[in-house]
XYZ file of C-alpha atoms in Angstrom:
351
model
C -10.096 -19.869 12.622
C -10.411 -23.312 10.158
C -7.470 -25.155 9.862
C -6.687 -25.873 6.007
C -4.040 -26.031 3.773
C -4.948 -23.964 0.061
C -8.640 -23.277 0.851
C -10.008 -19.934 0.649
C -13.608 -18.176 1.663
C -15.123 -15.084 0.946
C -17.191 -13.081 3.492
C -19.407 -10.003 2.571
C -18.765 -7.877 5.763
C -20.657 -4.943 5.553
C -19.923 -4.542 1.479
C -16.023 -5.950 2.115
C -14.476 -8.656 0.905
C -12.317 -10.944 3.053
C -10.355 -13.482 0.672
C -8.636 -16.054 3.065
C -5.942 -17.480 2.060
C -4.395 -20.252 3.501
C -0.582 -22.567 2.667
C 2.480 -22.381 0.427
C 2.626 -19.283 -1.615
C 1.444 -20.643 -4.879
C -1.973 -21.886 -2.987
C -2.195 -18.226 -1.765
C -2.009 -17.029 -4.754
C -4.334 -19.279 -6.463
C -6.407 -18.921 -4.033
C -7.028 -15.400 -4.150
C -6.858 -15.151 -8.030
C -9.731 -17.882 -7.739
C -12.117 -16.150 -5.437
C -11.170 -12.659 -6.443
C -11.417 -14.230 -10.558
C -13.435 -11.706 -11.579
C -12.713 -8.998 -9.504
C -8.838 -9.766 -10.916
C -10.440 -9.382 -14.484
C -12.123 -6.949 -14.139
C -9.517 -4.369 -12.067
C -7.216 -6.159 -14.914
C -9.064 -4.520 -17.649
C -9.778 -1.186 -16.203
C -6.070 -1.115 -16.089
C -4.976 -1.830 -19.969
C -7.652 0.953 -20.741
C -6.357 3.376 -18.559
C -2.830 3.118 -18.439
C -3.224 2.097 -22.406
C 0.859 0.311 -22.354
C 1.810 -2.443 -22.797
C 2.721 -5.400 -19.946
C 5.879 -6.126 -21.564
C 8.001 -2.590 -20.400
C 7.852 -3.833 -17.200
C 8.259 -7.411 -17.448
C 10.415 -8.433 -19.646
C 11.581 -4.709 -20.593
C 12.473 -4.622 -16.403
C 14.514 -6.367 -13.849
C 12.310 -6.080 -11.207
C 10.529 -9.297 -11.324
C 14.692 -10.732 -10.943
C 15.301 -9.413 -7.836
C 11.582 -11.013 -6.106
C 13.108 -13.871 -7.579
C 15.760 -13.745 -5.915
C 15.089 -11.297 -2.797
C 11.409 -12.753 -2.042
C 10.931 -15.994 -4.594
C 7.895 -17.095 -2.413
C 5.773 -13.963 -3.620
C 6.748 -14.852 -7.316
C 5.196 -18.145 -6.720
C 2.257 -15.680 -5.410
C 1.681 -13.733 -8.206
C 2.477 -16.608 -10.553
C -0.310 -18.589 -8.336
C -3.050 -15.315 -9.034
C -2.015 -15.119 -12.729
C -3.553 -19.297 -12.397
C -6.333 -18.776 -10.248
C -8.065 -15.761 -12.265
C -7.078 -17.449 -15.633
C -5.575 -14.244 -16.468
C -1.982 -13.301 -18.296
C 0.766 -13.779 -15.667
C 2.423 -10.596 -17.351
C -0.231 -9.049 -16.760
C -0.513 -9.788 -12.920
C 2.950 -8.772 -12.406
C 2.936 -5.640 -14.062
C -0.487 -4.296 -12.651
C 2.473 -5.181 -9.247
C 4.787 -2.556 -9.615
C 2.536 -0.073 -10.047
C 4.490 2.643 -8.209
C 7.081 1.300 -10.266
C 5.240 2.475 -13.435
C 4.893 6.229 -11.798
C 8.432 6.784 -12.039
C 9.484 4.074 -14.115
C 7.002 6.439 -17.257
C 7.388 9.906 -15.700
C 3.609 9.195 -14.666
C 3.571 11.070 -11.277
C 0.191 11.477 -9.682
C -1.358 15.473 -10.400
C -2.622 16.014 -6.887
C -3.297 14.154 -4.126
C -1.421 11.153 -2.657
C -1.635 9.173 0.632
C -1.380 10.504 4.421
C -0.008 8.306 7.773
C -0.690 9.525 10.952
C 0.663 7.375 14.066
C 0.940 7.835 18.225
C 1.574 5.656 20.383
C -0.670 2.532 20.629
C -1.970 3.405 16.679
C -0.931 4.156 12.841
C -3.282 4.903 10.564
C -3.619 6.242 7.191
C -5.506 6.832 3.899
C -4.431 4.693 0.775
C -5.572 7.810 -2.206
C -5.027 6.015 -5.979
C -6.740 6.612 -9.583
C -9.610 7.035 -9.260
C -10.596 3.697 -11.728
C -9.134 0.892 -9.508
C -11.854 2.520 -7.603
C -13.655 -0.863 -6.541
C -11.751 -3.182 -7.104
C -10.826 -3.128 -3.040
C -10.374 -6.290 -1.268
C -9.122 -7.708 2.048
C -6.482 -10.354 2.167
C -6.570 -12.521 5.307
C -3.140 -14.988 4.291
C -2.201 -17.230 6.049
C 1.222 -18.239 5.478
C 2.962 -21.388 6.411
C 6.944 -19.965 6.651
C 4.919 -17.012 8.562
C 2.691 -14.885 10.943
C -0.635 -14.726 9.730
C -1.679 -11.338 7.969
C -4.340 -8.886 6.988
C -3.936 -6.942 4.053
C -6.382 -4.138 2.607
C -4.636 -4.680 -1.757
C -6.732 -4.077 -4.823
C -7.993 -7.851 -6.596
C -4.296 -9.159 -8.041
C -2.172 -7.527 -6.068
C -0.225 -8.489 -3.124
C -0.283 -5.670 -1.116
C -1.688 -1.899 -0.504
C -0.670 -2.000 3.456
C -1.677 -4.486 6.282
C -1.190 -5.541 9.889
C -0.305 -9.055 11.162
C -1.073 -11.536 14.304
C 2.297 -11.006 15.534
C 1.785 -7.127 15.903
C 3.699 -5.822 13.521
C 2.287 -3.453 10.664
C 3.193 -1.203 7.928
C 1.365 2.164 6.348
C 3.449 4.059 3.424
C 3.574 6.932 1.413
C 4.369 7.712 -2.031
C 7.928 9.326 -2.741
C 7.876 10.629 -6.522
C 10.767 12.853 -6.223
C 13.281 10.648 -4.481
C 15.358 7.915 -7.039
C 14.563 4.735 -8.033
C 16.597 1.873 -9.035
C 14.597 -0.396 -11.776
C 16.910 -3.380 -10.192
C 15.061 -3.289 -6.222
C 12.792 -4.345 -4.946
C 9.284 -3.205 -5.656
C 6.650 -1.592 -3.483
C 4.593 -4.338 -3.191
C 7.162 -6.829 -2.696
C 8.360 -4.476 0.124
C 5.199 -4.284 2.276
C 4.913 -8.489 1.916
C 8.594 -8.705 3.068
C 7.681 -6.571 6.125
C 4.254 -8.241 7.953
C 6.593 -11.509 7.388
C 8.885 -10.203 10.141
C 7.499 -10.701 14.241
C 8.763 -7.535 15.773
C 9.643 -4.313 14.645
C 13.327 -4.567 14.629
C 13.196 -7.199 12.234
C 11.135 -5.350 9.933
C 13.378 -2.370 10.330
C 16.186 -4.411 9.210
C 14.819 -5.886 6.473
C 13.927 -2.369 5.189
C 17.319 -1.160 5.458
C 17.926 -4.704 4.260
C 17.221 -5.171 0.898
C 17.468 -2.105 -2.190
C 14.445 -0.374 -3.098
C 13.106 0.402 -6.481
C 10.720 3.190 -5.656
C 10.750 6.095 -3.127
C 8.594 5.941 -0.302
C 7.813 6.112 3.042
C 7.431 2.858 5.460
C 6.173 3.097 9.005
C 6.096 0.378 10.871
C 4.850 -0.166 13.869
C 4.710 -2.200 17.067
C 3.792 -2.350 20.551
C 7.128 -0.588 21.826
C 6.621 1.832 18.992
C 6.761 3.197 15.333
C 10.064 3.510 13.276
C 9.617 5.839 9.778
C 11.950 5.693 7.038
C 11.883 7.044 3.487
C 13.205 4.859 1.339
C 15.088 5.215 -1.893
C 17.810 3.559 -4.395
C 20.291 5.630 -1.508
C 19.207 3.623 1.102
C 16.570 3.947 3.636
C 16.959 7.561 6.413
C 14.734 7.190 8.966
C 12.167 10.233 9.602
C 12.701 11.412 13.553
C 9.273 11.369 15.499
C 7.440 14.940 16.214
C 6.990 15.722 19.317
C 6.596 11.851 19.207
C 4.013 11.631 17.075
C 4.081 10.282 13.247
C 3.206 12.760 10.647
C 4.053 12.168 6.715
C 1.942 12.875 3.441
C 4.076 12.459 0.442
C 7.440 15.165 0.195
C 10.703 13.377 2.032
C 11.204 15.039 4.986
C 15.335 13.420 5.985
C 15.797 11.840 2.648
C 18.399 13.580 0.337
C 18.330 11.257 -2.630
C 16.369 13.530 -4.744
C 15.614 13.224 -8.552
C 15.420 16.571 -9.853
C 13.594 16.235 -12.509
C 10.504 14.981 -10.213
C 10.312 16.869 -7.933
C 10.340 20.108 -10.564
C 7.762 18.116 -12.070
C 5.647 16.792 -9.208
C 6.077 21.094 -8.056
C 4.474 22.060 -10.651
C 2.371 19.819 -10.756
C 0.884 21.576 -7.931
C 2.097 17.940 -6.201
C 4.587 18.958 -3.067
C 2.730 22.638 -2.523
C -0.614 19.939 -1.323
C 1.368 17.522 -0.084
C 2.662 20.427 2.322
C -0.864 21.309 3.070
C -1.908 18.131 4.197
C 1.212 17.380 6.543
C 0.544 21.522 7.977
C -2.446 20.391 9.366
C -2.227 16.982 10.382
C 0.495 18.334 12.556
C -1.411 20.765 13.958
C -4.364 18.124 14.463
C -2.528 14.999 15.572
C -1.921 13.935 19.137
C 1.073 12.151 21.100
C -1.524 11.197 23.493
C -4.182 10.834 19.920
C -5.861 7.730 19.720
C -7.221 5.255 16.898
C -10.282 7.143 17.144
C -8.932 10.591 16.605
C -7.166 9.073 13.361
C -10.255 8.203 12.297
C -11.760 10.906 12.456
C -9.075 13.124 11.120
C -8.858 10.489 8.097
C -12.437 11.714 7.240
C -11.457 15.144 6.273
C -13.017 16.787 3.670
C -11.258 20.899 3.737
C -7.516 19.976 2.769
C -8.579 17.516 1.546
C -7.227 14.274 3.560
C -10.087 12.319 2.537
C -10.135 12.591 -1.940
C -13.380 13.009 -3.030
C -14.335 11.626 -6.754
C -14.660 14.515 -8.454
C -13.881 14.346 -12.319
C -10.864 17.173 -12.639
C -8.456 14.812 -9.614
C -7.006 11.803 -11.360
C -6.993 10.741 -7.472
C -9.372 9.527 -4.379
C -9.460 8.183 -1.644
C -9.624 4.245 -2.277
C -9.654 3.266 1.089
C -8.692 3.957 4.755
C -6.693 1.778 7.648
C -6.682 2.244 11.128
C -4.242 -0.043 12.924
C -4.344 -1.052 17.294
C -0.844 -2.340 17.834
C 0.220 -4.536 20.926
C -0.087 -7.597 21.830
C -3.736 -7.954 20.475
C -3.550 -6.014 17.280
C -6.582 -4.933 16.235
C -7.356 -4.062 12.335
C -10.107 -1.755 11.181
C -10.969 -0.818 7.520
C -12.582 1.157 5.654
C -13.403 0.451 1.348
C -13.767 4.307 0.142
C -14.899 7.383 1.122
C -16.757 8.335 4.604
C -20.153 8.862 2.983
C -20.458 5.355 1.006
C -17.973 3.275 3.765
C -18.518 2.527 7.540
C -15.231 1.557 9.326
C -14.994 -2.761 9.427
C -13.198 -4.691 11.669
C -12.883 -8.202 10.471
C -10.958 -10.130 13.511
C -8.330 -12.646 13.881
């Protein structure tokens, strides 16, 4: 691993683009934007076409960016660096990063399917299911910040993070919980994930989740070599979710939090999202063992019967964007599969 400040390289490893970024947050953002310039521009173009909305609503029209500047100012600098490096409007980069917030602010809840998370012992894994128009924007960021541990992050070009693990052994996986209350004064999900990955142990990561205001309903599974914590976060705070028979299984409906948005819950129920989430949860509970291995987790994430892994078909608005499998402990391991099992293999970039 080379030393240096602000350098960036793009490596192609079995169709996986790994961008290396080091230095301060502005420098890391510029490295991201410069080296993934065309991917960021394409991602933003498709995002604009698919959302058909101005970015002003989520930037100047909400206090989200102000909350990031107040609580995690380095990430606001990183967003600016991405825009500068890619040569795109800052407001578009910011609005694209507030993806989860757009879903509830604009009442654009996903109609079917979502992310599935499993964890036990020394592994934490998930499928990341996102709008189909985002397919093709997958990146892995290797971040080497001046003020924290090195990180490997799955993201979409131009975004801060979707899920990741750091060299200190802290990993985070997430599920959208659209039926929980949001708060426009809270911290957006992408920023929360990076805040977790800046911590050096699970206790600090959990304390961070409990200590910040949350903009969106979201489940965060945080693991290290000592175990896994599961929290459902919303405008009402962070609520712990007890592991079931020593293992974690979570999909896209709340299991512990009572901070429900009645209108959103009704909408998600009418669209079949809650029923689908419950079906995935039942399947994973019946299939995932407390002694489950990373290989078993990866096999479960490829299931196409429920389905856990969502194929790209016209009548479904989302598909599996990628999958992650984290080995927890003193020597953390990260494996990524970008896209569907039929077209992509698991790849381990290493530290």
